[in-house]
Coordinates of N, CA and C in Angstrom, one line a residue:
M1 N -37.9 4.9 -106.8 CA -38.1 3.9 -105.6 C -37.3 2.9 -104.7
R2 N -36.3 2.7 -105.5 CA -35.0 2.1 -105.2 C -34.2 3.0 -104.3
I3 N -34.0 4.2 -104.8 CA -33.1 5.5 -104.1 C -34.0 5.2 -102.4
R4 N -35.1 5.4 -102.5 CA -36.2 5.5 -101.3 C -35.8 4.4 -100.3
V5 N -35.9 3.2 -100.9 CA -35.3 2.0 -100.4 C -34.1 2.0 -99.6
L6 N -33.3 2.6 -100.5 CA -31.5 2.6 -100.1 C -31.4 3.7 -99.0
V7 N -32.0 5.0 -99.4 CA -32.0 5.9 -98.0 C -32.7 5.5 -96.6
C8 N -33.9 4.7 -96.7 CA -34.5 3.8 -95.2 C -33.5 3.0 -94.8
A9 N -32.8 2.3 -95.6 CA -31.6 1.4 -94.9 C -30.5 2.0 -94.7
C10 N -30.1 2.6 -95.1 CA -29.1 3.4 -94.4 C -29.2 4.2 -93.0
S11 N -30.6 4.9 -93.4 CA -31.2 5.5 -91.9 C -31.2 4.3 -91.0
A12 N -31.6 3.5 -91.1 CA -31.8 2.2 -90.0 C -30.3 1.9 -89.6
M13 N -29.5 1.6 -90.6 CA -27.9 1.2 -89.9 C -27.4 2.5 -89.0
L14 N -27.7 3.6 -89.4 CA -27.1 4.6 -88.9 C -27.9 4.5 -87.1
C15 N -29.2 4.3 -87.3 CA -29.7 4.2 -86.0 C -29.3 3.2 -85.2
I16 N -29.2 2.2 -85.7 CA -29.1 1.0 -85.0 C -27.2 1.2 -84.4
S17 N -26.4 1.7 -85.5 CA -25.1 2.0 -84.8 C -25.0 2.8 -83.8
G18 N -25.6 4.3 -83.9 CA -25.8 5.1 -82.5 C -26.6 4.3 -81.6
C19 N -27.3 3.7 -81.6 CA -27.9 3.0 -80.2 C -27.1 2.2 -79.8
G20 N -25.9 1.4 -80.5 CA -25.0 0.6 -79.9 C -23.8 1.5 -79.1
A21 N -23.5 2.5 -79.9 CA -22.5 3.5 -79.2 C -23.3 4.0 -77.7
N22 N -24.5 4.3 -77.6 CA -25.1 4.9 -76.5 C -24.9 3.6 -75.5
D23 N -25.2 2.6 -76.1 CA -25.2 1.3 -74.9 C -23.7 1.1 -74.7
L24 N -22.9 1.3 -75.2 CA -21.6 1.0 -74.6 C -21.2 2.1 -73.9
M25 N -21.5 3.5 -74.1 CA -21.0 4.5 -73.3 C -21.6 4.7 -71.9
V26 N -22.9 4.0 -71.8 CA -23.8 3.6 -70.6 C -22.9 2.6 -70.0
K27 N -22.9 1.3 -70.5 CA -22.0 0.4 -69.8 C -20.7 0.9 -69.3
R28 N -20.1 1.8 -70.0 CA -18.6 2.5 -69.4 C -19.1 3.4 -68.4
Q29 N -20.0 4.1 -68.2 CA -20.3 4.8 -67.1 C -20.4 4.1 -66.2
T30 N -21.4 3.2 -66.3 CA -22.0 2.3 -65.0 C -20.4 1.5 -64.5
E31 N -19.7 1.3 -65.4 CA -18.5 0.6 -64.6 C -17.9 1.5 -63.7
I32 N -17.4 2.7 -64.4 CA -16.9 3.9 -63.7 C -17.4 4.5 -62.4
E33 N -18.7 4.5 -62.6 CA -19.6 4.7 -61.1 C -19.1 3.5 -60.2
A34 N -19.7 2.1 -60.7 CA -18.9 1.1 -59.7 C -17.4 1.1 -59.4
R35 N -16.9 1.5 -60.1 CA -15.3 1.8 -59.5 C -15.0 2.5 -58.6
M36 N -15.9 3.7 -58.6 CA -15.6 4.7 -57.8 C -16.4 4.6 -56.3
E37 N -17.7 4.0 -56.5 CA -18.1 3.5 -55.4 C -17.1 2.5 -54.8
Q38 N -16.7 1.6 -55.3 CA -15.5 0.7 -54.6 C -14.6 1.3 -53.9
L39 N -13.8 2.8 -54.7 CA -12.9 3.6 -54.1 C -13.5 4.2 -52.8
I40 N -14.4 4.7 -52.8 CA -15.1 5.5 -51.6 C -15.2 4.4 -50.5
Q41 N -16.0 3.1 -50.9 CA -16.0 2.2 -49.7 C -14.4 2.4 -49.2
R42 N -13.8 2.0 -50.1 CA -12.1 1.6 -49.3 C -11.8 2.8 -48.6
Y43 N -12.1 4.1 -49.1 CA -11.8 5.3 -48.5 C -12.2 5.2 -46.9
A44 N -13.5 5.1 -46.9 CA -14.4 5.2 -45.8 C -13.8 4.1 -44.9
S45 N -13.6 2.9 -45.4 CA -13.2 1.9 -44.2 C -11.9 2.3 -43.7
A46 N -10.7 3.0 -44.2 CA -9.5 3.2 -43.9 C -9.7 4.4 -43.1
D47 N -10.7 5.2 -43.4 CA -10.9 6.7 -42.3 C -11.0 5.9 -41.0
A48 N -12.1 5.0 -41.3 CA -12.4 4.4 -39.9 C -11.5 3.6 -38.9
R49 N -10.8 3.0 -39.7 CA -9.3 2.3 -39.1 C -8.6 3.0 -38.8
L50 N -8.3 4.4 -39.1 CA -7.4 5.4 -38.7 C -8.0 5.9 -37.5
A51 N -9.4 6.1 -37.6 CA -9.8 6.7 -36.2 C -9.8 5.6 -35.0
E52 N -10.1 4.3 -35.3 CA -10.0 3.5 -34.3 C -8.8 3.6 -33.6
M53 N -7.5 3.6 -34.7 CA -6.3 3.4 -34.3 C -5.7 4.9 -33.3
S54 N -6.3 6.0 -33.8 CA -6.2 7.5 -32.9 C -6.7 7.2 -31.7
G55 N -7.9 6.3 -31.5 CA -8.3 6.0 -30.3 C -7.7 5.4 -29.5
E56 N -7.2 4.3 -30.2 CA -6.3 3.3 -29.3 C -5.0 3.6 -29.0
L57 N -4.5 4.8 -29.8 CA -3.2 5.6 -29.1 C -3.4 6.2 -28.3
K58 N -4.9 7.2 -28.2 CA -5.1 8.1 -27.2 C -5.3 7.4 -25.9
D59 N -5.8 5.9 -25.8 CA -5.9 5.2 -24.8 C -4.5 4.7 -23.9
V60 N -3.5 4.4 -25.1 CA -2.3 4.2 -24.9 C -1.3 5.2 -24.0
Q61 N -1.5 6.4 -24.9 CA -0.8 7.4 -23.9 C -1.7 8.2 -22.9
A62 N -2.6 7.9 -22.3 CA -3.4 8.0 -21.2 C -3.0 6.7 -20.2
Q63 N -2.6 6.0 -20.5 CA -2.3 4.7 -19.6 C -0.8 4.9 -19.5
V64 N 0.1 5.8 -20.3 CA 1.4 5.8 -19.9 C 1.9 7.0 -19.1
R65 N 0.7 7.7 -19.1 CA 0.6 9.2 -18.4 C 0.1 8.8 -17.0
Q66 N -0.9 7.5 -16.7 CA -1.2 7.2 -15.4 C -0.2 6.6 -14.9
N67 N 0.5 5.6 -15.8 CA 1.7 5.0 -15.1 C 2.7 5.9 -14.7
S68 N 3.1 7.1 -15.2 CA 4.0 7.8 -14.8 C 3.7 8.5 -13.7
A69 N 2.3 8.8 -13.3 CA 1.7 9.2 -12.6 C 1.9 8.2 -11.1
D70 N 1.7 7.1 -11.2 CA 1.9 6.1 -10.6 C 2.9 6.0 -9.7
L71 N 4.2 5.9 -11.0 CA 5.5 6.0 -10.4 C 5.9 7.0 -9.2
Q72 N 5.4 8.6 -9.6 CA 5.9 9.5 -9.1 C 5.3 9.5 -7.9
E73 N 4.0 8.7 -7.6 CA 3.5 8.8 -6.2 C 4.2 7.6 -5.6
V74 N 4.9 6.7 -6.0 CA 5.2 5.7 -5.4 C 7.0 6.1 -4.6
K75 N 7.4 7.1 -5.5 CA 8.8 7.5 -5.2 C 8.9 8.0 -3.7
P76 N 7.8 8.6 -3.2 CA 8.4 8.8 -1.6 C 8.4 7.8 -0.8
L77 N 7.6 6.8 -1.4 CA 7.3 5.4 -0.3 C 8.8 5.0 -0.4
L78 N 9.3 4.9 -1.9 CA 10.4 4.2 -2.2 C 11.9 4.9 -1.0
S79 N 11.8 6.3 -1.0 CA 12.7 6.8 -0.4 C 12.7 6.7 1.2
E80 N 11.3 6.7 1.7 CA 11.1 6.6 2.9 C 11.6 4.9 3.5
M81 N 11.6 3.9 3.0 CA 11.7 2.7 2.7 C 13.3 2.3 2.9
K82 N 13.9 3.2 2.0 CA 15.5 3.5 2.0 C 16.1 3.8 3.0
S83 N 15.4 4.9 3.7 CA 15.8 5.5 5.2 C 15.9 4.2 6.3
A84 N 14.6 3.6 6.2 CA 14.4 2.0 7.0 C 15.4 1.3 6.7
V85 N 15.8 0.8 5.7 CA 16.7 0.2 5.4 C 18.1 0.5 5.8
D86 N 18.5 1.9 5.8 CA 19.6 2.7 6.4 C 19.9 2.4 7.4
V87 N 18.6 2.5 8.3 CA 18.7 2.4 9.9 C 19.1 1.0 10.3
V88 N 18.3 0.0 9.6 CA 18.4 -1.3 9.8 C 19.9 -1.6 9.8
R89 N 20.6 -1.3 8.6 CA 22.0 -1.4 8.5 C 23.0 -1.2 9.2
Q90 N 22.5 -0.1 9.9 CA 23.5 0.8 10.9 C 23.3 -0.1 12.3
K91 N 22.6 -0.6 12.6 CA 21.9 -1.1 13.7 C 23.2 -2.0 14.2
P92 N 23.8 -3.1 13.5 CA 24.7 -4.2 14.0 C 26.0 -3.1 14.4
L93 N 26.2 -2.1 13.7 CA 27.6 -1.5 14.0 C 27.4 -0.8 15.2
E94 N 26.3 -0.4 15.5 CA 26.1 0.3 16.9 C 26.0 -0.7 18.1
T95 N 25.4 -2.1 17.8 CA 25.6 -2.7 18.7 C 26.8 -4.0 18.9
Q96 N 27.7 -3.7 18.1 CA 28.9 -4.6 17.8 C 29.7 -4.4 19.1
Q97 N 30.3 -5.6 19.6 CA 31.0 -5.7 20.8 C 32.5 -5.2 20.4
P98 N 33.5 -5.0 20.8 CA 34.9 -4.8 20.5 C 35.6 -6.3 20.6
S99 N 36.4 -5.9 19.3 CA 37.3 -7.5 19.2 C 37.9 -7.5 20.3
S100 N 38.5 -8.9 20.2 CA 39.8 -9.5 21.4 C 40.9 -8.6 21.1
T101 N 41.1 -8.5 19.8 CA 42.4 -7.8 19.5 C 42.3 -6.0 19.8
A102 N 41.3 -5.8 20.2 CA 41.0 -4.3 20.3 C 42.1 -4.2 21.5
L103 N 42.6 -2.6 21.7 CA 43.5 -2.2 22.8 C 42.4 -2.0 24.0
P104 N 43.0 -2.6 25.1 CA 42.5 -2.1 26.4 C 41.8 -0.6 26.7
P105 N 40.6 -0.7 27.3 CA 40.8 0.9 27.5 C 41.6 1.4 28.6
S106 N 42.1 2.6 28.3 CA 42.8 3.1 29.1 C 42.3 3.6 30.3
R107 N 43.3 3.7 31.6 CA 42.8 3.9 33.1 C 42.4 5.3 33.1
I108 N 41.3 5.9 33.0 CA 41.3 7.2 33.2 C 39.9 7.5 34.4
E109 N 40.5 8.0 35.4 CA 39.6 8.3 36.2 C 38.1 9.2 36.0
V110 N 37.0 8.8 36.0 CA 35.7 9.6 35.5 C 35.5 10.3 36.6
I111 N 35.3 11.8 36.4 CA 34.8 12.4 37.8 C 33.0 12.3 37.4
N112 N 32.5 12.7 36.1 CA 31.5 12.5 36.5 C 31.1 11.0 35.9
G113 N 30.2 10.3 36.9 CA 30.1 8.9 36.7 C 28.7 8.4 35.9
E114 N 28.1 9.6 35.5 CA 26.7 9.6 35.1 C 26.9 8.7 33.6
A115 N 26.2 8.1 33.2 CA 26.2 7.5 31.4 C 26.2 8.5 30.7
A116 N 26.5 8.5 29.4 CA 26.3 9.0 28.5 C 25.2 9.0 27.8
P117 N 24.8 10.1 27.4 CA 23.3 10.0 27.3 C 23.0 9.4 25.6
P118 N 22.1 8.4 25.6 CA 21.7 8.0 24.3 C 21.6 8.7 23.1
D119 N 21.9 7.9 22.0 CA 21.7 8.7 20.4 C 20.3 8.8 20.4
S120 N 19.9 10.2 21.0 CA 18.0 10.5 21.0 C 17.8 11.0 19.5
A121 N 18.6 11.2 18.5 CA 18.4 11.3 17.0 C 18.2 10.1 16.4
S122 N 18.7 9.2 16.5 CA 18.7 7.8 16.2 C 17.6 7.2 16.8
K123 N 17.0 7.1 17.7 CA 16.0 6.9 18.6 C 14.8 7.4 18.1
I124 N 14.8 8.7 17.5 CA 13.7 9.2 17.2 C 13.1 8.7 15.8
Q125 N 14.3 8.6 15.3 CA 14.2 8.3 13.7 C 13.8 6.9 13.6
D126 N 14.2 6.0 14.4 CA 13.9 4.8 14.7 C 12.1 4.7 15.1
L127 N 11.8 5.3 15.7 CA 10.4 5.1 16.0 C 9.2 5.8 15.1
Y128 N 10.0 6.9 14.1 CA 9.4 7.3 12.8 C 9.4 5.9 11.9
M129 N 10.2 5.3 12.0 CA 10.3 4.3 10.8 C 9.6 3.0 11.1
K130 N 9.6 2.9 12.6 CA 8.5 2.1 13.1 C 7.0 2.1 12.6
A131 N 6.7 3.6 12.9 CA 5.3 4.0 12.5 C 5.3 3.8 10.9
F132 N 6.5 4.1 10.2 CA 6.0 4.0 8.6 C 6.1 2.6 8.1
G133 N 6.6 1.4 8.9 CA 6.8 0.2 8.6 C 5.2 -0.3 8.6
L134 N 4.5 0.3 9.7 CA 3.0 -0.2 9.9 C 2.6 0.2 8.6
Y135 N 2.7 1.4 8.3 CA 2.0 1.9 6.9 C 2.4 1.3 5.9
S136 N 3.4 0.6 5.3 CA 4.0 0.1 4.4 C 3.3 -1.3 4.5
A137 N 3.0 -1.9 5.7 CA 2.4 -3.2 5.5 C 1.0 -3.0 5.7
N138 N 0.3 -2.1 5.2 CA -1.3 -1.9 5.3 C -1.6 -2.1 6.9
E139 N -0.9 -1.7 7.8 CA -1.6 -1.5 9.1 C -1.9 -0.4 9.2
Y140 N -3.0 0.5 8.5 CA -3.3 1.4 8.5 C -3.7 2.3 9.9
Q141 N -4.9 1.3 10.6 CA -5.0 1.8 12.0 C -3.6 2.0 13.0
K142 N -3.1 0.9 12.9 CA -1.6 0.9 13.8 C -0.8 1.9 13.5
A143 N -0.5 1.9 12.1 CA 0.1 3.1 11.6 C -0.3 4.7 12.3
I144 N -1.8 4.9 12.3 CA -2.3 6.2 12.4 C -2.0 6.3 14.0
E145 N -2.1 5.3 14.8 CA -1.5 5.3 16.3 C -0.1 5.3 16.7
A146 N 0.6 4.6 15.7 CA 2.2 5.1 15.9 C 2.3 6.4 15.6
F147 N 1.9 6.9 14.3 CA 2.3 8.3 14.1 C 1.9 9.7 15.0
E148 N 0.6 9.0 15.7 CA 0.2 9.9 16.7 C 1.0 10.1 17.8
A149 N 1.3 8.9 18.2 CA 2.0 8.8 19.4 C 3.6 9.5 19.2
F150 N 4.3 9.2 17.9 CA 5.2 10.0 17.6 C 5.4 11.5 17.4
I151 N 4.1 11.8 17.1 CA 3.8 13.5 17.1 C 3.6 13.9 18.5
G152 N 3.1 13.3 19.5 CA 3.0 13.5 21.0 C 4.0 13.5 21.8
T153 N 4.9 12.6 21.5 CA 6.1 12.5 21.8 C 7.1 13.5 21.4
H154 N 7.5 13.6 20.0 CA 8.4 14.3 19.4 C 7.9 15.3 18.5
P155 N 6.9 16.7 19.3 CA 6.0 17.4 18.4 C 7.4 18.5 17.7
E156 N 8.7 18.5 18.2 CA 9.7 19.5 17.4 C 10.5 18.5 16.3
S157 N 10.1 17.7 16.4 CA 11.2 16.6 15.4 C 10.7 16.9 13.8
E158 N 11.9 16.8 12.7 CA 12.1 17.1 11.8 C 11.0 16.2 10.9
Y159 N 10.6 15.1 11.6 CA 9.8 14.2 11.2 C 8.1 14.3 11.3
A160 N 8.2 15.2 12.3 CA 6.7 15.5 12.8 C 5.7 15.4 11.5
G161 N 6.2 16.4 10.6 CA 5.2 17.0 9.6 C 5.0 15.7 8.4
N162 N 6.2 14.8 8.7 CA 6.1 13.7 7.6 C 4.7 12.8 8.4
A163 N 5.0 12.6 9.7 CA 4.2 11.9 10.4 C 2.5 12.2 10.2
R164 N 2.4 13.5 10.2 CA 1.1 14.0 10.2 C 0.5 14.0 8.6
Y165 N 1.5 14.0 8.0 CA 1.0 13.5 6.1 C 1.0 12.3 6.3
W166 N 1.6 11.4 6.9 CA 1.1 9.7 6.4 C -0.2 9.4 7.2
I167 N -0.2 10.0 8.0 CA -1.7 9.8 8.7 C -2.8 10.0 7.9
G168 N -2.5 11.3 7.2 CA -3.5 11.6 6.2 C -3.6 10.4 5.3
E169 N -2.6 10.2 4.7 CA -2.7 9.1 3.5 C -3.3 7.8 4.0
C170 N -3.2 7.6 5.3 CA -3.5 6.2 6.0 C -5.1 6.6 5.8
F171 N -5.7 7.7 6.3 CA -7.1 8.0 6.1 C -7.5 8.0 4.5
Y172 N -7.0 8.6 3.6 CA -7.1 8.5 2.5 C -7.2 7.4 1.8
T173 N -6.5 6.2 2.0 CA -6.1 5.0 1.6 C -7.6 4.1 1.8
Q174 N -8.2 4.5 3.0 CA -9.3 3.8 3.7 C -10.3 4.8 3.2
K175 N -10.5 6.0 2.6 CA -11.7 6.3 2.1 C -12.1 7.2 3.1
D176 N -11.5 7.5 4.2 CA -11.9 8.2 5.0 C -11.7 9.6 5.1
F177 N -12.4 10.3 3.8 CA -12.0 11.4 3.2 C -12.1 13.0 4.3
R178 N -12.9 12.4 5.2 CA -13.0 13.8 6.1 C -11.8 13.6 6.9
S179 N -11.3 12.7 7.6 CA -10.2 12.6 8.6 C -9.0 13.0 7.8
A180 N -9.1 12.6 6.5 CA -7.7 13.0 5.8 C -7.7 14.2 5.2
L181 N -8.8 14.8 5.2 CA -9.1 16.2 4.8 C -8.5 17.1 6.0
E182 N -8.9 16.7 7.2 CA -8.3 17.6 8.4 C -6.3 17.3 8.8
S183 N -6.4 16.0 8.3 CA -4.8 15.7 8.6 C -3.9 16.6 7.6
F184 N -4.2 16.5 6.1 CA -3.7 17.3 5.2 C -3.7 18.8 5.7
R185 N -4.9 19.3 6.2 CA -4.9 20.9 6.1 C -3.9 21.0 7.5
R186 N -3.9 19.9 8.3 CA -2.7 20.7 9.5 C -1.5 20.4 9.4
V187 N -1.3 19.6 8.0 CA 0.3 19.1 7.9 C 0.8 20.9 6.9
I188 N -0.5 21.5 6.3 CA 0.0 22.8 5.7 C 0.2 23.6 6.7
A189 N -0.8 23.7 7.6 CA -1.1 25.2 8.9 C 0.0 25.0 9.9
E190 N 0.4 24.0 10.3 CA 1.2 23.3 11.3 C 2.9 23.1 11.2
Y191 N 3.1 22.8 9.9 CA 4.4 22.7 9.2 C 4.6 23.4 8.0
P192 N 4.3 24.6 8.0 CA 4.5 25.4 6.6 C 5.7 25.3 5.9
K193 N 6.8 25.1 6.5 CA 8.1 24.9 6.0 C 9.0 23.5 5.7
G194 N 7.8 22.6 6.2 CA 8.2 20.9 6.1 C 8.1 20.9 4.4
N195 N 8.7 19.9 4.3 CA 8.9 19.3 2.8 C 7.9 18.5 2.2
K196 N 6.9 18.3 3.0 CA 5.3 17.5 2.8 C 4.5 18.7 2.4
V197 N 4.9 19.8 2.6 CA 3.7 20.9 2.4 C 2.9 20.7 0.8
P198 N 4.0 20.6 -0.2 CA 3.7 20.4 -1.6 C 2.6 18.8 -1.7
D199 N 3.1 17.8 -1.2 CA 2.4 16.9 -1.4 C 0.9 16.7 -0.7
A200 N 1.1 17.8 0.4 CA -0.2 17.7 1.4 C -1.4 18.9 0.5
M201 N -0.7 19.7 0.0 CA -1.6 20.4 -0.8 C -2.4 19.5 -2.2
L202 N -1.5 18.8 -2.8 CA -2.1 18.0 -3.6 C -2.9 17.0 -3.2
K203 N -2.9 16.5 -2.0 CA -3.9 15.3 -1.5 C -4.8 16.0 -0.9
L204 N -4.9 17.4 -0.8 CA -6.1 17.8 -0.1 C -7.1 18.0 -1.4
G205 N -6.4 18.8 -2.0 CA -7.2 18.9 -3.6 C -7.7 17.8 -3.9
L206 N -7.1 16.7 -4.0 CA -8.1 15.4 -4.5 C -8.8 14.8 -3.6
T207 N -8.7 15.0 -1.9 CA -9.5 14.7 -1.1 C -11.0 15.8 -1.3
Q208 N -10.6 16.7 -1.6 CA -11.8 17.6 -1.7 C -12.7 17.2 -3.0
I209 N -12.0 17.0 -4.4 CA -12.5 15.9 -5.2 C -13.5 15.2 -5.0
N210 N -12.9 14.3 -3.9 CA -13.9 13.1 -3.6 C -14.9 13.5 -2.7
L211 N -14.7 14.4 -2.3 CA -15.9 15.1 -1.4 C -17.0 15.8 -1.7
N212 N -16.7 16.1 -3.5 CA -17.6 16.6 -4.5 C -17.7 18.3 -3.9
E213 N -16.2 18.7 -3.8 CA -16.1 20.2 -3.6 C -14.9 20.6 -4.8
P214 N -15.6 21.0 -5.9 CA -14.7 21.0 -6.9 C -14.2 22.2 -7.0
V215 N -15.1 23.2 -6.6 CA -14.5 25.0 -6.4 C -13.3 25.1 -5.6
R216 N -13.3 24.5 -4.4 CA -12.4 24.5 -3.5 C -11.1 23.8 -3.8
A217 N -11.6 22.6 -4.6 CA -10.1 21.8 -5.1 C -9.6 22.6 -6.1
R218 N -9.9 23.1 -7.1 CA -9.5 24.0 -7.9 C -8.8 24.8 -7.2
E219 N -9.1 25.7 -6.3 CA -8.5 26.7 -5.5 C -7.2 26.1 -5.1
T220 N -7.0 25.2 -4.7 CA -6.4 24.3 -3.5 C -5.2 23.8 -4.6
L221 N -5.8 23.0 -5.9 CA -4.6 23.0 -6.9 C -3.8 23.7 -7.3
L222 N -4.7 25.2 -7.6 CA -3.9 26.3 -8.0 C -3.0 27.1 -7.1
G223 N -3.6 27.2 -6.1 CA -2.6 27.8 -5.1 C -1.3 26.6 -4.9
L224 N -1.2 25.5 -5.0 CA -0.1 24.6 -5.1 C 0.5 25.0 -6.5
V225 N 0.3 25.3 -7.3 CA 1.0 25.2 -8.7 C 1.8 26.7 -8.7
E226 N 1.0 27.5 -7.8 CA 1.4 28.9 -7.9 C 2.3 29.0 -6.6
R227 N 2.4 28.2 -5.6 CA 3.4 28.3 -4.5 C 4.8 27.3 -4.7
Y228 N 4.5 26.4 -5.4 CA 5.2 25.4 -5.4 C 5.7 24.9 -7.0
P229 N 5.8 26.0 -8.3 CA 5.8 25.6 -9.5 C 6.5 24.6 -9.8
K230 N 7.9 24.5 -9.2 CA 8.7 23.2 -9.8 C 8.7 22.0 -9.3
S231 N 7.6 21.9 -8.4 CA 7.3 20.7 -7.6 C 6.7 19.3 -8.6
Q232 N 7.3 18.5 -8.1 CA 6.2 17.2 -8.7 C 4.9 17.1 -8.2
A233 N 4.7 17.6 -7.2 CA 3.2 17.8 -6.7 C 2.7 18.9 -7.6
A234 N 3.1 19.9 -8.0 CA 2.7 20.9 -9.0 C 2.2 20.4 -10.2
A235 N 3.6 19.6 -10.8 CA 3.2 18.8 -12.2 C 2.1 18.1 -12.2
K236 N 1.6 17.3 -10.9 CA 0.4 16.4 -11.0 C -0.5 17.5 -11.0
A237 N -0.7 18.4 -10.1 CA -1.8 19.4 -10.2 C -2.4 20.1 -11.4
R238 N -1.2 20.2 -12.0 CA -1.7 21.1 -13.5 C -2.2 19.7 -14.5
E239 N -1.6 18.7 -14.5 CA -2.1 17.5 -15.2 C -3.8 17.4 -14.9
R240 N -4.1 17.3 -13.3 CA -5.3 17.4 -13.0 C -6.1 18.3 -13.1
L241 N -5.8 19.9 -13.2 CA -6.6 20.8 -13.9 C -6.8 20.7 -15.2
G242 N -6.0 20.2 -16.1 CA -6.0 20.2 -17.4 C -7.2 19.3 -17.8
K243 N -7.6 18.1 -16.7 CA -8.6 17.4 -17.1 C -9.9 18.0 -16.6
R244 N -10.1 18.8 -16.0 CA -11.4 19.5 -15.3 C -12.1 20.5 -16.6

């Protein structure tokens, strides 16, 4: 009888010991699962922040590209304005009177008494720069009239193609895309060897985009890249084509 009681007591103690060990294991497992859950949440939070930072980086890169494109767009204007400044600086030298210390003119009989012809090249440049000055001052309608008058008076001038291009820019800035389209096409057709042809092709493509003509715009931009692959206008065209 005593042996049976002792056996029962031992069994009870083992049972109690086993239950305690199971409880401890369950507790440890719960703690491990909670710790893993915390780690998962931290990784998820880190991934979300990384994705957010990646988006911000892409926005910054896009802004940098846009700023670079804007800078390239302004460069032709700066070049034109530099030419205007050079013309203004030369004016005082052209109109300067001889000083009192200058040698008197030699007494030579002039057979042909007609006055020497004015510097026509300088005057043509002055007329062009006056028209461009109106464009720079955002006087677009007056600039269009001035450029048209310049082309009508000097159709063979080296500046005629540039004048037609800036007429297109005036229309484009005012969102008169139909008129801009016609002007840029005339630059390409009437001045095929002019230095504004690549820019005119680029703006023609952008104008066609604004007129909801994506197929024609793509053809124009691809043509620009093919004809003038090393030009700045072609670089902008490639960038635009890459976004489509």
